[in-house]
Short mmCIF file of C-alpha atoms and ligand atoms in Angstrom, two decimals:
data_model
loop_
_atom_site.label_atom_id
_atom_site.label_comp_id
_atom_site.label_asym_id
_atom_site.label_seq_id
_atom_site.Cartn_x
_atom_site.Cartn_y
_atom_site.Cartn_z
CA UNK A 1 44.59 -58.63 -23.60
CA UNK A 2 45.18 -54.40 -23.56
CA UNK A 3 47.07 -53.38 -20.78
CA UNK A 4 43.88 -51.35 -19.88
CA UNK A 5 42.65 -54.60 -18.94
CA UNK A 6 45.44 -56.01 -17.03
CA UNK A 7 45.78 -55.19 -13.37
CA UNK A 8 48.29 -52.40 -11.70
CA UNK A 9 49.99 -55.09 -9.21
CA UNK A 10 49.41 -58.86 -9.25
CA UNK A 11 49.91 -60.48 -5.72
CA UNK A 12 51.63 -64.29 -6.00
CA UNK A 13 52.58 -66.41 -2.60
CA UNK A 14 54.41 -69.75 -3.22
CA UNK A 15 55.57 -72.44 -0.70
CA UNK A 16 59.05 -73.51 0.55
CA UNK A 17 59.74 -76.85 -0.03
CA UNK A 18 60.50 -80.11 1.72
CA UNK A 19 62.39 -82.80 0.19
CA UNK A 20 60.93 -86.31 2.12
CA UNK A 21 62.82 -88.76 0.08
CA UNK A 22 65.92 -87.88 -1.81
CA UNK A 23 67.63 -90.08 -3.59
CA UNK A 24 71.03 -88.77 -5.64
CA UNK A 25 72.86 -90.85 -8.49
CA UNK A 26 76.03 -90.17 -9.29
CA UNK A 27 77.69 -87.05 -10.88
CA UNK A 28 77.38 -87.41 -15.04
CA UNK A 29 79.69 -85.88 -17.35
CA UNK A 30 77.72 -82.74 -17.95
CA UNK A 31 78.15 -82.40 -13.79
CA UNK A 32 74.58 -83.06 -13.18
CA UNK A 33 73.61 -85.80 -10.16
CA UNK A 34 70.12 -87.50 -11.61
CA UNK A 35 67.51 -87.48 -8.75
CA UNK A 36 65.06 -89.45 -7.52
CA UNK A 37 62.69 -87.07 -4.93
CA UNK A 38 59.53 -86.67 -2.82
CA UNK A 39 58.92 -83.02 -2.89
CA UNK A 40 56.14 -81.73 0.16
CA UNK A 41 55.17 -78.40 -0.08
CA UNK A 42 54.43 -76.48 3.56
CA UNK A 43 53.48 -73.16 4.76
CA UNK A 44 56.47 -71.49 5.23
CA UNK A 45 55.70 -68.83 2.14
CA UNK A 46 57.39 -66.35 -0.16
CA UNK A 47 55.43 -63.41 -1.25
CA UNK A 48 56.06 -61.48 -4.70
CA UNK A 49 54.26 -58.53 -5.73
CA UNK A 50 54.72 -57.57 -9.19
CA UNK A 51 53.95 -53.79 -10.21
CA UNK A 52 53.93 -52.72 -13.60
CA UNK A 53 57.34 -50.98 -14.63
CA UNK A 54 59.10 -49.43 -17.52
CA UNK A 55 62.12 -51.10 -16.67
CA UNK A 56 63.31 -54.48 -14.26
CA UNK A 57 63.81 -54.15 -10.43
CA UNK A 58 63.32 -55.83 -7.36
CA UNK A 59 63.19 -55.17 -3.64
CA UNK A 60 63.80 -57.66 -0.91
CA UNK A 61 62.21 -57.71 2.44
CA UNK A 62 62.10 -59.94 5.67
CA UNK A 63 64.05 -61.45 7.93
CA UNK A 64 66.84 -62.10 5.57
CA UNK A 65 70.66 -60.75 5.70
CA UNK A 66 70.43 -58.48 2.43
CA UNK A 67 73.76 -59.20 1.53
CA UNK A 68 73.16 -62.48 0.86
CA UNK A 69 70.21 -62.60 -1.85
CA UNK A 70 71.40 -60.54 -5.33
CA UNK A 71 69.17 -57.95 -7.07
CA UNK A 72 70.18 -58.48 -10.82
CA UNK A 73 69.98 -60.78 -12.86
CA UNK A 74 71.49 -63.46 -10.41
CA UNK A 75 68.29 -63.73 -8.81
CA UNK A 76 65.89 -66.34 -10.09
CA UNK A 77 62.98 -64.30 -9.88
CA UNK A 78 64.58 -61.42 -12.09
CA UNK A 79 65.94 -64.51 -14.41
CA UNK A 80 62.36 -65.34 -14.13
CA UNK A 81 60.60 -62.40 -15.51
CA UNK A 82 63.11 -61.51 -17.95
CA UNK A 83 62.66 -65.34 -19.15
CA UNK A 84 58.33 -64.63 -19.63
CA UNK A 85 59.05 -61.16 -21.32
CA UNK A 86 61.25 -62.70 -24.01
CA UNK A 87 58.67 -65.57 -24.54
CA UNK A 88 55.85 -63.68 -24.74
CA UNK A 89 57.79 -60.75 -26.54
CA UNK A 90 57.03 -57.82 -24.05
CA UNK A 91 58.24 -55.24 -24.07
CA UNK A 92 57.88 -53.06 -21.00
CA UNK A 93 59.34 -54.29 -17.03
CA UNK A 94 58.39 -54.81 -13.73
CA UNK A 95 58.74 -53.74 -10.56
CA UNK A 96 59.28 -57.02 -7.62
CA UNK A 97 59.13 -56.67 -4.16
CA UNK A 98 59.83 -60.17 -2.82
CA UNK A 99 58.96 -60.94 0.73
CA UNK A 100 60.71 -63.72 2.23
CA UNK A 101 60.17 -65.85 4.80
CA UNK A 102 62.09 -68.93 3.38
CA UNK A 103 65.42 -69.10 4.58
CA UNK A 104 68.03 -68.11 1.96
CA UNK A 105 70.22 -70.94 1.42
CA UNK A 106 68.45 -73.38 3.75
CA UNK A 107 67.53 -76.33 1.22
CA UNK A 108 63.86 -75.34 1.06
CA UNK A 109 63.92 -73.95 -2.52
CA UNK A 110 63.22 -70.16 -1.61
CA UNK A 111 64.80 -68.77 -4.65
CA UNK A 112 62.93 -71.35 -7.00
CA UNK A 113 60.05 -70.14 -5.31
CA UNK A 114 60.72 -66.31 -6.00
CA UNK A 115 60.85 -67.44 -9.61
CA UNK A 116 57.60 -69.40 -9.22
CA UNK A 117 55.93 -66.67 -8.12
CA UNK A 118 57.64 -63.66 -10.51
CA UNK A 119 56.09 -66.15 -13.68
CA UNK A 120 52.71 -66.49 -12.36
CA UNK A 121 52.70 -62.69 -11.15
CA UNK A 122 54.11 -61.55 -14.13
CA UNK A 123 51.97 -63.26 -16.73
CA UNK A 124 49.46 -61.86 -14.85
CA UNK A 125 50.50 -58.26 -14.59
CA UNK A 126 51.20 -58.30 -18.15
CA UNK A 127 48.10 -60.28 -19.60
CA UNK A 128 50.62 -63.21 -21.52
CA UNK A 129 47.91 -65.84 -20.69
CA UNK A 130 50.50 -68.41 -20.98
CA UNK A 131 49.01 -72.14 -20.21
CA UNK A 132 50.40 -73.78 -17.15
CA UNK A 133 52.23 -76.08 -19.26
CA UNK A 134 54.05 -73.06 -20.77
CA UNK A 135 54.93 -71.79 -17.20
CA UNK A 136 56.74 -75.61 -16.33
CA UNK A 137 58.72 -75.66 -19.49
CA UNK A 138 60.24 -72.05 -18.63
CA UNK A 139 60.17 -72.87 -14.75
CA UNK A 140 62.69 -75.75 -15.73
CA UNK A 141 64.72 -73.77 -17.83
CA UNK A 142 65.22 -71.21 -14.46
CA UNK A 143 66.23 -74.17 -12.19
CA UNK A 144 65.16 -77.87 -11.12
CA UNK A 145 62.89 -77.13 -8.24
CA UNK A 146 60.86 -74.53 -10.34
CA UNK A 147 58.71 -76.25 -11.49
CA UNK A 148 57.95 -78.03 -8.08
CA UNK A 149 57.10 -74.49 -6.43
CA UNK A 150 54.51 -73.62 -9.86
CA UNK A 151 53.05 -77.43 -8.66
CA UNK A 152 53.01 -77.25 -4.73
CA UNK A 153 51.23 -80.15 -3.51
CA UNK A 154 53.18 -83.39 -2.65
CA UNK A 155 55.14 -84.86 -5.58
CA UNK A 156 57.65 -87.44 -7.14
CA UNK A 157 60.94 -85.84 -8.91
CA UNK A 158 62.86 -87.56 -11.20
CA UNK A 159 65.55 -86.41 -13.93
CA UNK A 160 67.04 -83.09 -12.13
CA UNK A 161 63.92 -82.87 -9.97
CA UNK A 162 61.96 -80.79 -12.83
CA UNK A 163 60.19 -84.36 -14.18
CA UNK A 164 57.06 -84.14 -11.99
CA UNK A 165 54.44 -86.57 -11.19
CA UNK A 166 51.97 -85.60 -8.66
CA UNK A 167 52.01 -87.84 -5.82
CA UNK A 168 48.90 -88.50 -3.58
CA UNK A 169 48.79 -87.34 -0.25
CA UNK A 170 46.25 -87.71 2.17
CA UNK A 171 46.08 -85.63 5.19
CA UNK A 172 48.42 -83.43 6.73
CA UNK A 173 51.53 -83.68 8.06
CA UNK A 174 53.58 -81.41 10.66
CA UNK A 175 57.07 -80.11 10.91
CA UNK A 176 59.21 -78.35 13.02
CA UNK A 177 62.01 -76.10 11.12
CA UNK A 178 65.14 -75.46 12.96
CA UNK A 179 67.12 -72.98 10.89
CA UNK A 180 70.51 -71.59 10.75
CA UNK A 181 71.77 -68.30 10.09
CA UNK A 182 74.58 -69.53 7.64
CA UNK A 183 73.46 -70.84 4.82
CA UNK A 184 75.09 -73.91 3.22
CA UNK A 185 75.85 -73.63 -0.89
CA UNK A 186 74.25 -76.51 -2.72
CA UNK A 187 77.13 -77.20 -4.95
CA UNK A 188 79.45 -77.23 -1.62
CA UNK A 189 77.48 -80.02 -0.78
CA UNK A 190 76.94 -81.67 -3.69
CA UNK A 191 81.19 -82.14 -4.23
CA UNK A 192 81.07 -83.04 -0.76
CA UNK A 193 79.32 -86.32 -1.63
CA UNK A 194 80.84 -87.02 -4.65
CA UNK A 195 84.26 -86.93 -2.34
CA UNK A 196 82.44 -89.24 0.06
CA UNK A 197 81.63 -91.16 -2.47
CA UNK A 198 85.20 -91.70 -4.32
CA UNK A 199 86.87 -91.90 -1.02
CA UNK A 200 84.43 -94.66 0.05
CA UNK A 201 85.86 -97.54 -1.71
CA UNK A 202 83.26 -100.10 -0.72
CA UNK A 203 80.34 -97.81 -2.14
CA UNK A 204 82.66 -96.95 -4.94
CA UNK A 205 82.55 -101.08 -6.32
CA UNK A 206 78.90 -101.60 -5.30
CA UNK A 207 76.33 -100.82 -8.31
CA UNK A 208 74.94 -97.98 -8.62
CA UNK A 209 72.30 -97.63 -5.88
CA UNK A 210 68.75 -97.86 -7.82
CA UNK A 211 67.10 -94.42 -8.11
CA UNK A 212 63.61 -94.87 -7.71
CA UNK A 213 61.90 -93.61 -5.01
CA UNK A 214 60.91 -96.60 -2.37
CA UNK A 215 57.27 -97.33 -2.31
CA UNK A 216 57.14 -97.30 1.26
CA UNK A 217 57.48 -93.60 0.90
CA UNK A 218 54.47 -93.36 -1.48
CA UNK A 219 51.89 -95.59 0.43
CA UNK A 220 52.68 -93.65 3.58
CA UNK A 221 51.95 -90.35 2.24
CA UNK A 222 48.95 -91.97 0.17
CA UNK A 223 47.95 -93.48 3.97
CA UNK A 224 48.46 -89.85 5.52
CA UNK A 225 50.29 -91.91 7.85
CA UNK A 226 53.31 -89.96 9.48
CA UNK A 227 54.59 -92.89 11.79
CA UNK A 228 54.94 -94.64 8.42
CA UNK A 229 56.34 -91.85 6.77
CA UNK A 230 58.93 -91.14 9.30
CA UNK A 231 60.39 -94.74 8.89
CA UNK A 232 61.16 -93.63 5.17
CA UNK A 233 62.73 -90.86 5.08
CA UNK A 234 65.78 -90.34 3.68
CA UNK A 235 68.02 -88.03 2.10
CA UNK A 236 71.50 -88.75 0.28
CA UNK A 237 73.25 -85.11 1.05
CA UNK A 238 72.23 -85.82 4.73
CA UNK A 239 75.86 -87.25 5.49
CA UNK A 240 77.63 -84.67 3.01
CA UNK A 241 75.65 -81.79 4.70
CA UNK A 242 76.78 -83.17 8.20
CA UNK A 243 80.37 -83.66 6.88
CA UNK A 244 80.02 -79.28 6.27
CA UNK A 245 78.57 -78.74 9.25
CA UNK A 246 78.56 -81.37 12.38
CA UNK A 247 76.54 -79.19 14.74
CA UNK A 248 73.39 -80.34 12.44
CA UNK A 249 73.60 -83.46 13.13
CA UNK A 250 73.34 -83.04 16.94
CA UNK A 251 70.58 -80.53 16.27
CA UNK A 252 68.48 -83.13 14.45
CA UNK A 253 69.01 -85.97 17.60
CA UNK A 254 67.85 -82.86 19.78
CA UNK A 255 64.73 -82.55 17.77
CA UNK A 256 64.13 -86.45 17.59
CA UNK A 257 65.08 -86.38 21.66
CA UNK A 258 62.33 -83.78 21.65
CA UNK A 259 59.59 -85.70 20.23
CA UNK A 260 59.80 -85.72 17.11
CA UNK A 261 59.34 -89.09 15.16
CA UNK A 262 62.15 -88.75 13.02
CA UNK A 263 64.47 -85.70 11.64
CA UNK A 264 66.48 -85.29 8.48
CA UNK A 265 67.79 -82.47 6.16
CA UNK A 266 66.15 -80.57 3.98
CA UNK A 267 67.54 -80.84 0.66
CA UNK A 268 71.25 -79.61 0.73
CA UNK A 269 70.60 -78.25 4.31
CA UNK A 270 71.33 -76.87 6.43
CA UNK A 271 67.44 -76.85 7.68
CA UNK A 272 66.33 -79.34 9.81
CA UNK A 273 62.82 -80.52 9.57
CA UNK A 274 61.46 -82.52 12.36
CA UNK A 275 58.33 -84.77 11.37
CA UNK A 276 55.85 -85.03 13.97
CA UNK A 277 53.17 -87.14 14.68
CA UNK A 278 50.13 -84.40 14.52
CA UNK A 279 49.53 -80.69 15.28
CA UNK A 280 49.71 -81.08 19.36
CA UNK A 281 53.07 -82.89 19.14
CA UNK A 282 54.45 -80.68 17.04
CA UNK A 283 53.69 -77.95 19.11
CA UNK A 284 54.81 -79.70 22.35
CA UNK A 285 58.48 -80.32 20.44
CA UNK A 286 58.49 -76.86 19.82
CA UNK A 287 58.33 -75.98 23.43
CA UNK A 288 60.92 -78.40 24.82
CA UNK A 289 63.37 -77.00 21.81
CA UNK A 290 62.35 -73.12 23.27
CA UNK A 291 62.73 -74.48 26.68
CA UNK A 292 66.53 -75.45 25.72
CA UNK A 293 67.39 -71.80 23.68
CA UNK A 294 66.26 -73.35 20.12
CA UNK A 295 64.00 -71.33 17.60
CA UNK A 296 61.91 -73.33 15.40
CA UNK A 297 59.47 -72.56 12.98
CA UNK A 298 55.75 -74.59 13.16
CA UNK A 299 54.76 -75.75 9.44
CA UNK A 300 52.67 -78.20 7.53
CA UNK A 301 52.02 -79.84 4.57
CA UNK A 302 51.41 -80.30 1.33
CA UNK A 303 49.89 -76.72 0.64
CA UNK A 304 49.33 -76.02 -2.73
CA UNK A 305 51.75 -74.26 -5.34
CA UNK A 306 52.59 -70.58 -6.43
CA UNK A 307 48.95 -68.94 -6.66
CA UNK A 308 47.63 -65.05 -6.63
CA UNK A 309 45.93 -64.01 -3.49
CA UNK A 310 42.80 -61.48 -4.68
P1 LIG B 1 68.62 -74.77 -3.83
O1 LIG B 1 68.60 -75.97 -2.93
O2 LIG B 1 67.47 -74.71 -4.81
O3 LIG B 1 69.95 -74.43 -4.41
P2 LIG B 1 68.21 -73.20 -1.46
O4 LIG B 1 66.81 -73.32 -1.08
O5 LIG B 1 69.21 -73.94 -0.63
O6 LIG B 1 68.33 -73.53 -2.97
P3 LIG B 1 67.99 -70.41 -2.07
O7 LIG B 1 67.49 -69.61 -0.93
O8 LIG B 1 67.04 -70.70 -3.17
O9 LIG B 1 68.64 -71.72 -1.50
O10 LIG B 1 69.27 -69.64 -2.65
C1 LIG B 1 70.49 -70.19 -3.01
C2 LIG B 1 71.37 -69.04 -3.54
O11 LIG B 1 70.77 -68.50 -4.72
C3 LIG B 1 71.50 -67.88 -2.58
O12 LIG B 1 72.66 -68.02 -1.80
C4 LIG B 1 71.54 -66.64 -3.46
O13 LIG B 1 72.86 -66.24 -3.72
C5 LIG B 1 70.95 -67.10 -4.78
N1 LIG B 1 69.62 -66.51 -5.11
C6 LIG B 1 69.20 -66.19 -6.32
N2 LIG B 1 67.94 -65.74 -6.31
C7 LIG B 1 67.53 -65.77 -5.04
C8 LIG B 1 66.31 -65.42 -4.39
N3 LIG B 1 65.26 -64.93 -5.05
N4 LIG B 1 66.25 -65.62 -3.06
C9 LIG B 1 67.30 -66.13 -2.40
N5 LIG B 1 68.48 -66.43 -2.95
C10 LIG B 1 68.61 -66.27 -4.27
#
């Protein structure tokens, strides 16, 4: 394609990310954990707009503390579009404003959807007319839940998280986010349960605990049921990411206390999400956590994957 043809900006919105079931094996010897994970998509979005550009830059807005999100080449959606340009052998940059909404650092994948959203705006702005195939093999290469933000949608995880089989999901189901202000560092947490492991001595001679995801978890999100749901999920950093930070787990027991049908971590934390048994509960939780001086954030799921708006 000329770049005549191509457009001047390119528009891209991809979700945040919520990890239902997560299941974590233990530490290999390249330092990897293998994964076994129900990713949900929900509408909590990030927004990239890509404008063309003779060099590489990007702007950050939102409610975000701008020290903590870098604006080289530390930033997966610069890694991102640097990544596409050496594929495709462009030559020329880009300008990316992100807009966040995502919390940095809050286990909801908001720099992996940044990068998402910088490929698919990118190899638009630029006319590569790379196959989404293409995309996933360089979305993996920028991190393991890439490839889950290009997807969106509900799905299994397996390998690092980048192995994706879609999983079916019927309905919709609701959440209520609490954030925090702090972030919590995924690695932090990660070496958190590999001490809690090692110290552990009774979990240290059992077998390794089986890594595939439970089939309970698949029938209830196949059902749309979020009663059934709620009983399954789970998530192995919950206890590491309470270790780092105790006040979450008393947030979580206030959500559940609430009304919610069940609460757990998102990922490596320190979100909460609260699953909730349809739009009106969800709402009245909210309430009852504003009544008691807690902001929370209203979102559902699975919406679908990084996409251009027109
Ligand atoms: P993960 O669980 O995938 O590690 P997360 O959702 O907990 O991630 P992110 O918001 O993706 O957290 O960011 C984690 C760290 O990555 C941040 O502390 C920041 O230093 C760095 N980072 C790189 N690119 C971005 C980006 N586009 N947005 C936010 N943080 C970014």
């Amino acid at each position: 394609m000329s770049v005549a043809a191509t457009p001047a900006s390119v528009h891209v919105r991809a979700p945040g990310k919520i990890n239902v079931y997560l299941g974590v094996g233990d530490r290999q010897d390249d330092g990897y954990h293998p994964l076994a994970t129900v990713f949900q998509a929900v509408s909590l979005y990030e927004d990239v707009i890509a404008r063309r550009a003779a060099d590489f830059s990007i702007t950050v807005t939102g409610d975000v503390d701008p020290d903590t999100v870098p604006l080289d080449d530390r930033n997966l959606a610069m890694r991102a579009a640097k990544l596409l340009a050496a594929a495709a052998d462009y030559h020329g940059g880009v300008a990316l404003e992100i807009r966040k909404s995502v919390p940095v650092a809050g286990g909801m994948g908001g720099g992996s959807a940044d990068a998402a959203a910088a490929l698919v705006a990118c190899d638009a702005l630029w006319g590569t007319g790379f196959s989404q195939v293409r995309l996933h093999e360089l979305a993996a290469r920028l991190g393991a839940d890439v490839p889950f933000a290009l997807h969106g949608g509900t799905a299994v995880g397996t390998g690092r998280g980048d192995q994706l089989n879609p999983a079916l999901a019927r309905g919709r189901f609701d959440w209520i986010l609490i954030t925090s202000d702090e972030g919590l560092s995924t690695p932090a947490v990660y070496s958190r349960l590999d001490e809690i492991r090692g110290i552990d001595g009774a979990l240290a001679d059992d077998p390794p605990p089986s890594l595939d995801v439970p089939v309970a978890v698949l029938h209830a999100l196949r059902a749309g049921n979020a009663e059934d749901l709620a009983e399954t999920l789970a998530n192995d950093l919950e206890d590491a990411a309470f270790d780092l930070r105790p006040e979450l787990e008393q947030r979580l027991l206030h959500g559940v206390r609430a009304g919610a049908l069940r609460g757990i971590v998102s990922g490596s934390g320190p979100t909460i999400a609260l699953l909730c048994a349809d739009p009106e509960s969800a709402q009245h939780v909210q309430a009852v956590l504003r009544e008691t001086g807690v902001d929370s954030l209203h979102v559902h799921g699975p919406v679908p994957g990084a996409r251009i708006l027109a």
